[in-house]
Short mmCIF file of C-alpha atoms in Angstrom, two decimals:
data_model
loop_
_atom_site.label_atom_id
_atom_site.label_comp_id
_atom_site.label_asym_id
_atom_site.label_seq_id
_atom_site.Cartn_x
_atom_site.Cartn_y
_atom_site.Cartn_z
CA UNK A 10 3.96 -6.91 26.06
CA UNK A 11 3.90 -3.43 24.49
CA UNK A 12 7.02 -1.58 23.41
CA UNK A 13 7.88 2.04 22.81
CA UNK A 14 9.67 1.29 19.56
CA UNK A 15 12.79 3.23 18.55
CA UNK A 16 12.44 5.89 15.88
CA UNK A 17 14.60 7.12 13.03
CA UNK A 18 15.02 10.85 12.46
CA UNK A 19 14.38 11.21 8.75
CA UNK A 20 16.40 13.63 6.65
CA UNK A 21 13.52 16.13 6.84
CA UNK A 22 13.79 16.08 10.66
CA UNK A 23 10.64 14.04 11.24
CA UNK A 24 10.66 10.90 13.43
CA UNK A 25 9.55 7.56 11.96
CA UNK A 26 9.06 4.38 14.03
CA UNK A 27 11.56 1.62 13.23
CA UNK A 28 8.82 -1.04 13.27
CA UNK A 29 5.48 -0.85 11.50
CA UNK A 30 2.66 -3.06 10.28
CA UNK A 31 2.44 -3.89 6.59
CA UNK A 32 -1.13 -4.43 5.41
CA UNK A 33 -0.60 -5.91 1.93
CA UNK A 34 -3.46 -8.32 1.15
CA UNK A 35 -5.36 -7.47 4.35
CA UNK A 36 -8.82 -7.11 2.86
CA UNK A 37 -12.16 -6.33 4.47
CA UNK A 38 -12.90 -4.10 7.44
CA UNK A 39 -12.84 -6.96 9.95
CA UNK A 40 -9.42 -8.34 8.98
CA UNK A 41 -7.80 -4.92 8.68
CA UNK A 42 -9.37 -3.54 11.84
CA UNK A 43 -8.50 -6.65 13.84
CA UNK A 44 -4.87 -6.57 12.66
CA UNK A 45 -4.51 -2.84 13.30
CA UNK A 46 -6.01 -3.09 16.76
CA UNK A 47 -3.66 -5.96 17.65
CA UNK A 48 -0.71 -3.99 16.29
CA UNK A 49 -1.58 -0.80 18.17
CA UNK A 50 -2.05 -2.76 21.37
CA UNK A 51 1.40 -4.31 20.87
CA UNK A 52 3.04 -0.91 20.44
CA UNK A 53 3.08 -0.42 16.67
CA UNK A 54 2.51 3.17 15.58
CA UNK A 55 3.36 2.93 11.87
CA UNK A 56 0.86 1.52 9.36
CA UNK A 57 1.97 0.96 5.76
CA UNK A 58 -0.64 0.78 3.01
CA UNK A 59 -0.88 1.67 -0.69
CA UNK A 60 -3.54 2.48 -3.25
CA UNK A 61 -2.95 -0.84 -5.04
CA UNK A 62 -3.59 -2.80 -1.81
CA UNK A 63 -7.30 -1.88 -2.08
CA UNK A 64 -7.64 -1.50 1.69
CA UNK A 65 -7.10 2.20 2.39
CA UNK A 66 -10.77 2.56 3.36
CA UNK A 67 -10.47 -0.24 5.91
CA UNK A 68 -7.22 1.18 7.27
CA UNK A 69 -8.80 4.59 7.60
CA UNK A 70 -11.81 3.15 9.40
CA UNK A 71 -9.57 1.31 11.87
CA UNK A 72 -7.60 4.51 12.48
CA UNK A 73 -10.78 6.49 13.17
CA UNK A 74 -12.08 3.95 15.67
CA UNK A 75 -8.82 3.42 17.55
CA UNK A 76 -8.26 5.30 20.81
CA UNK A 77 -4.98 6.95 19.77
CA UNK A 78 -4.78 10.54 18.55
CA UNK A 79 -3.88 10.98 14.90
CA UNK A 80 -0.59 12.69 15.73
CA UNK A 81 0.62 9.55 17.52
CA UNK A 82 0.31 7.49 14.33
CA UNK A 83 2.55 7.32 11.27
CA UNK A 84 0.59 6.47 8.12
CA UNK A 85 2.26 5.60 4.81
CA UNK A 86 0.69 5.20 1.38
CA UNK A 87 2.03 4.96 -2.18
CA UNK A 88 1.25 6.06 -5.73
CA UNK A 89 0.76 3.18 -8.16
CA UNK A 90 2.29 2.70 -11.61
CA UNK A 91 -0.90 3.41 -13.58
CA UNK A 92 -1.26 6.87 -12.06
CA UNK A 93 2.38 7.59 -12.91
CA UNK A 94 1.89 6.66 -16.56
CA UNK A 95 -1.29 8.75 -16.73
CA UNK A 96 0.37 11.73 -15.05
CA UNK A 97 -2.36 11.63 -12.41
CA UNK A 98 -0.17 11.62 -9.31
CA UNK A 99 -1.93 14.40 -7.42
CA UNK A 100 -5.31 12.90 -8.29
CA UNK A 101 -4.18 9.52 -7.00
CA UNK A 102 -2.87 11.13 -3.82
CA UNK A 103 -6.16 12.95 -3.24
CA UNK A 104 -8.11 9.72 -3.72
CA UNK A 105 -5.87 7.96 -1.18
CA UNK A 106 -6.50 10.73 1.35
CA UNK A 107 -10.23 10.50 0.67
CA UNK A 108 -10.27 6.73 1.16
CA UNK A 109 -8.23 7.04 4.34
CA UNK A 110 -10.39 9.99 5.49
CA UNK A 111 -7.21 11.81 6.55
CA UNK A 112 -5.98 15.37 6.07
CA UNK A 113 -2.41 14.18 5.49
CA UNK A 114 -0.19 11.12 5.34
CA UNK A 115 3.09 10.95 7.19
CA UNK A 116 4.93 9.37 4.26
CA UNK A 117 4.04 9.11 0.58
CA UNK A 118 6.10 6.86 -1.67
CA UNK A 119 6.60 6.20 -5.37
CA UNK A 120 5.68 2.51 -5.35
CA UNK A 121 7.86 1.49 -8.32
CA UNK A 122 10.37 3.38 -10.52
CA UNK A 123 8.31 3.41 -13.72
CA UNK A 124 10.75 4.21 -16.57
CA UNK A 125 10.21 7.61 -18.12
CA UNK A 126 7.82 8.59 -15.33
CA UNK A 127 9.38 8.46 -11.88
CA UNK A 128 11.44 11.67 -12.14
CA UNK A 129 8.31 13.63 -13.06
CA UNK A 130 6.33 11.80 -10.38
CA UNK A 131 8.93 12.90 -7.84
CA UNK A 132 8.41 16.55 -8.80
CA UNK A 133 4.72 16.20 -7.95
CA UNK A 134 5.60 14.54 -4.63
CA UNK A 135 7.81 17.52 -3.86
CA UNK A 136 4.78 19.80 -4.29
CA UNK A 137 2.64 17.54 -2.09
CA UNK A 138 5.38 17.70 0.53
CA UNK A 139 5.50 21.49 0.32
CA UNK A 140 1.71 21.62 0.76
CA UNK A 141 2.01 19.76 4.09
CA UNK A 142 -0.35 17.00 2.99
CA UNK A 143 2.55 14.54 2.60
CA UNK A 144 4.71 15.22 5.63
CA UNK A 145 7.60 13.17 4.21
CA UNK A 146 8.21 11.72 0.76
CA UNK A 147 10.22 8.76 -0.44
CA UNK A 148 10.49 5.87 -2.85
CA UNK A 149 10.04 2.12 -2.97
CA UNK A 150 11.85 -0.55 -4.98
CA UNK A 151 14.44 1.95 -6.22
CA UNK A 152 17.90 0.66 -7.06
CA UNK A 153 21.08 2.72 -7.17
CA UNK A 154 20.64 3.78 -10.85
CA UNK A 155 17.11 5.03 -10.14
CA UNK A 156 18.31 7.04 -7.14
CA UNK A 157 21.23 8.49 -9.08
CA UNK A 158 18.88 9.61 -11.83
CA UNK A 159 16.63 11.20 -9.23
CA UNK A 160 19.59 13.09 -7.76
CA UNK A 161 20.36 14.47 -11.21
CA UNK A 162 16.92 16.03 -11.49
CA UNK A 163 16.10 16.99 -7.89
CA UNK A 164 17.82 18.50 -4.88
CA UNK A 165 15.41 16.78 -2.50
CA UNK A 166 16.73 13.41 -1.32
CA UNK A 167 14.06 10.77 -0.55
CA UNK A 168 13.50 10.28 3.17
CA UNK A 169 12.94 6.53 2.75
CA UNK A 170 13.63 3.75 0.25
CA UNK A 171 11.34 0.80 0.94
CA UNK A 172 12.77 -2.45 -0.46
CA UNK A 173 12.54 -6.19 0.05
CA UNK A 174 15.30 -7.05 2.51
CA UNK A 175 15.92 -10.00 4.83
CA UNK A 176 18.68 -12.52 5.70
CA UNK A 177 18.21 -14.36 2.40
CA UNK A 178 18.60 -11.12 0.39
CA UNK A 179 20.63 -8.66 2.41
CA UNK A 180 20.88 -5.90 -0.26
CA UNK A 181 24.13 -4.75 1.33
CA UNK A 182 25.33 -2.52 -1.53
CA UNK A 183 21.99 -0.72 -1.86
CA UNK A 184 21.54 -0.44 1.92
CA UNK A 185 25.00 1.09 2.31
CA UNK A 186 24.41 3.47 -0.60
CA UNK A 187 21.16 4.73 0.92
CA UNK A 188 22.44 5.03 4.48
CA UNK A 189 25.53 6.95 3.36
CA UNK A 190 23.17 9.50 1.78
CA UNK A 191 20.79 9.85 4.69
CA UNK A 192 18.02 7.71 3.20
CA UNK A 193 16.36 5.37 5.69
CA UNK A 194 16.00 1.83 4.34
CA UNK A 195 12.67 0.25 5.23
CA UNK A 196 12.40 -3.51 4.68
CA UNK A 197 9.18 -5.01 3.37
CA UNK A 198 8.79 -8.80 3.41
CA UNK A 199 11.37 -8.82 6.23
CA UNK A 200 10.42 -12.38 7.23
CA UNK A 201 10.73 -13.50 3.57
CA UNK A 202 7.23 -14.98 3.79
CA UNK A 203 8.53 -17.62 6.17
CA UNK A 204 11.37 -18.75 3.89
CA UNK A 205 14.00 -18.65 6.65
CA UNK A 206 11.86 -19.76 9.58
CA UNK A 207 13.57 -23.16 9.74
CA UNK A 208 17.10 -22.24 8.61
CA UNK A 209 19.67 -23.89 10.85
CA UNK A 210 21.85 -20.80 11.35
CA UNK A 211 18.92 -18.78 12.68
CA UNK A 212 17.33 -21.52 14.74
CA UNK A 213 20.71 -22.25 16.35
CA UNK A 214 21.26 -18.60 17.26
CA UNK A 215 17.66 -18.42 18.44
CA UNK A 216 18.22 -21.21 20.96
CA UNK A 217 20.70 -18.96 22.79
CA UNK A 218 18.16 -16.15 23.13
CA UNK A 219 15.03 -18.32 23.42
CA UNK A 220 13.72 -16.74 20.23
CA UNK A 221 12.38 -18.27 16.99
CA UNK A 222 14.33 -17.85 13.76
CA UNK A 223 12.02 -15.11 12.47
CA UNK A 224 12.77 -12.88 15.45
CA UNK A 225 16.50 -13.44 14.94
CA UNK A 226 16.13 -12.35 11.31
CA UNK A 227 14.17 -9.25 12.29
CA UNK A 228 16.68 -8.37 15.00
CA UNK A 229 19.48 -8.65 12.40
CA UNK A 230 17.68 -6.02 10.32
CA UNK A 231 17.15 -3.79 13.36
CA UNK A 232 20.84 -3.88 14.20
CA UNK A 233 21.67 -2.87 10.61
CA UNK A 234 19.65 0.30 11.25
CA UNK A 235 16.94 -0.83 8.86
CA UNK A 236 13.26 -0.17 9.51
CA UNK A 237 10.88 -3.13 9.20
CA UNK A 238 7.21 -3.48 8.23
CA UNK A 239 6.32 -7.16 8.71
CA UNK A 240 2.82 -8.07 7.56
CA UNK A 241 0.53 -10.36 9.50
CA UNK A 242 -3.14 -10.67 10.37
CA UNK A 243 -2.47 -13.00 13.31
CA UNK A 244 -2.34 -11.43 16.76
CA UNK A 245 0.41 -13.72 18.06
CA UNK A 246 2.66 -13.10 15.06
CA UNK A 247 2.03 -9.36 15.20
CA UNK A 248 3.24 -9.45 18.80
CA UNK A 249 6.23 -11.65 17.98
CA UNK A 250 7.34 -9.38 15.14
CA UNK A 251 7.81 -6.42 17.49
CA UNK A 252 9.27 -8.50 20.31
CA UNK A 253 12.84 -7.93 19.09
CA UNK A 254 14.15 -5.25 21.46
CA UNK A 255 15.03 -7.32 24.53
CA UNK A 256 18.19 -8.96 23.19
CA UNK A 257 21.29 -8.05 21.16
CA UNK A 258 23.06 -10.15 18.55
CA UNK A 259 26.83 -10.31 18.75
CA UNK A 260 29.08 -9.05 15.95
CA UNK A 261 29.97 -12.63 15.03
CA UNK A 262 26.29 -13.62 14.90
CA UNK A 263 25.55 -10.65 12.64
CA UNK A 264 28.38 -11.68 10.29
CA UNK A 265 27.22 -15.29 10.27
CA UNK A 266 23.72 -14.20 9.24
CA UNK A 267 25.30 -12.05 6.50
CA UNK A 268 26.56 -15.28 4.88
CA UNK A 269 22.98 -16.49 4.30
CA UNK A 270 22.43 -14.11 1.37
CA UNK A 271 21.18 -15.95 -1.72
CA UNK A 272 19.46 -13.08 -3.51
CA UNK A 273 16.05 -14.62 -2.82
CA UNK A 274 13.14 -12.44 -3.89
CA UNK A 275 9.92 -13.54 -2.21
CA UNK A 276 7.70 -10.63 -3.32
CA UNK A 277 6.64 -10.50 -6.95
CA UNK A 278 7.45 -7.82 -9.49
CA UNK A 279 4.31 -6.34 -11.08
CA UNK A 280 3.75 -7.54 -14.64
CA UNK A 281 4.13 -4.01 -15.99
CA UNK A 282 7.58 -3.70 -14.38
CA UNK A 283 9.10 -7.00 -15.53
CA UNK A 284 12.11 -6.26 -17.73
CA UNK A 285 12.14 -2.62 -16.70
CA UNK A 286 15.50 -2.60 -14.95
CA UNK A 287 14.18 -3.53 -11.49
CA UNK A 288 16.47 -5.94 -9.66
#
């Protein structure tokens, strides 16, 4: 089954699909191309990559060989920490475009809030946005203090904050903070790398809707107005991860899932960011 997925209107008046494919650790043309083709067939239109993932070339190749026009796709990439420390943000961006073989990306993110660097990095992203080569700009892994510091130095509010978020780490304070300021929250690792796939609360709710626990968790995010970018290289899971628009959780079910929060981080913090004020 293929869906026309809902979209968010970003604060720069550009639409972004609510569901996308994360491609972290998808390496090699065959794996990346196979996953992208399965995702596009299932109705995905957003592909999320990054320079540090080392697969922008493969993503770009898959994009070129797919049957969809470029304007129907939403492509995200990110600037890595090393480029921030070197002050080589525009160079890193140009290299990403070259690897992707694209004239522009739809969203360009600061991958991590590198202390002493991210405010200056944001100024360069503003220029890339003004040039039209980064249609929208945003951040990733930013907490409230990082965002507040950014607001002190810039009048441009990020369109997106991409963070780890799922039933076992609901990030409610940060999500509310972002949404109140017009920043779309996009959840990476939304299935918590399978950590809640057998949790009784979710499997019990899933029995009512004939859905597995993972789809219940993803639907919970959707109903919180959070975008999701689940990663998978398996065709069946890629399909399952977008098959979350044919049912609606009740208010009580949403609140019950809220109680599962245990602040569980399933994605690692880069070694160069440990102890740098990242939650």
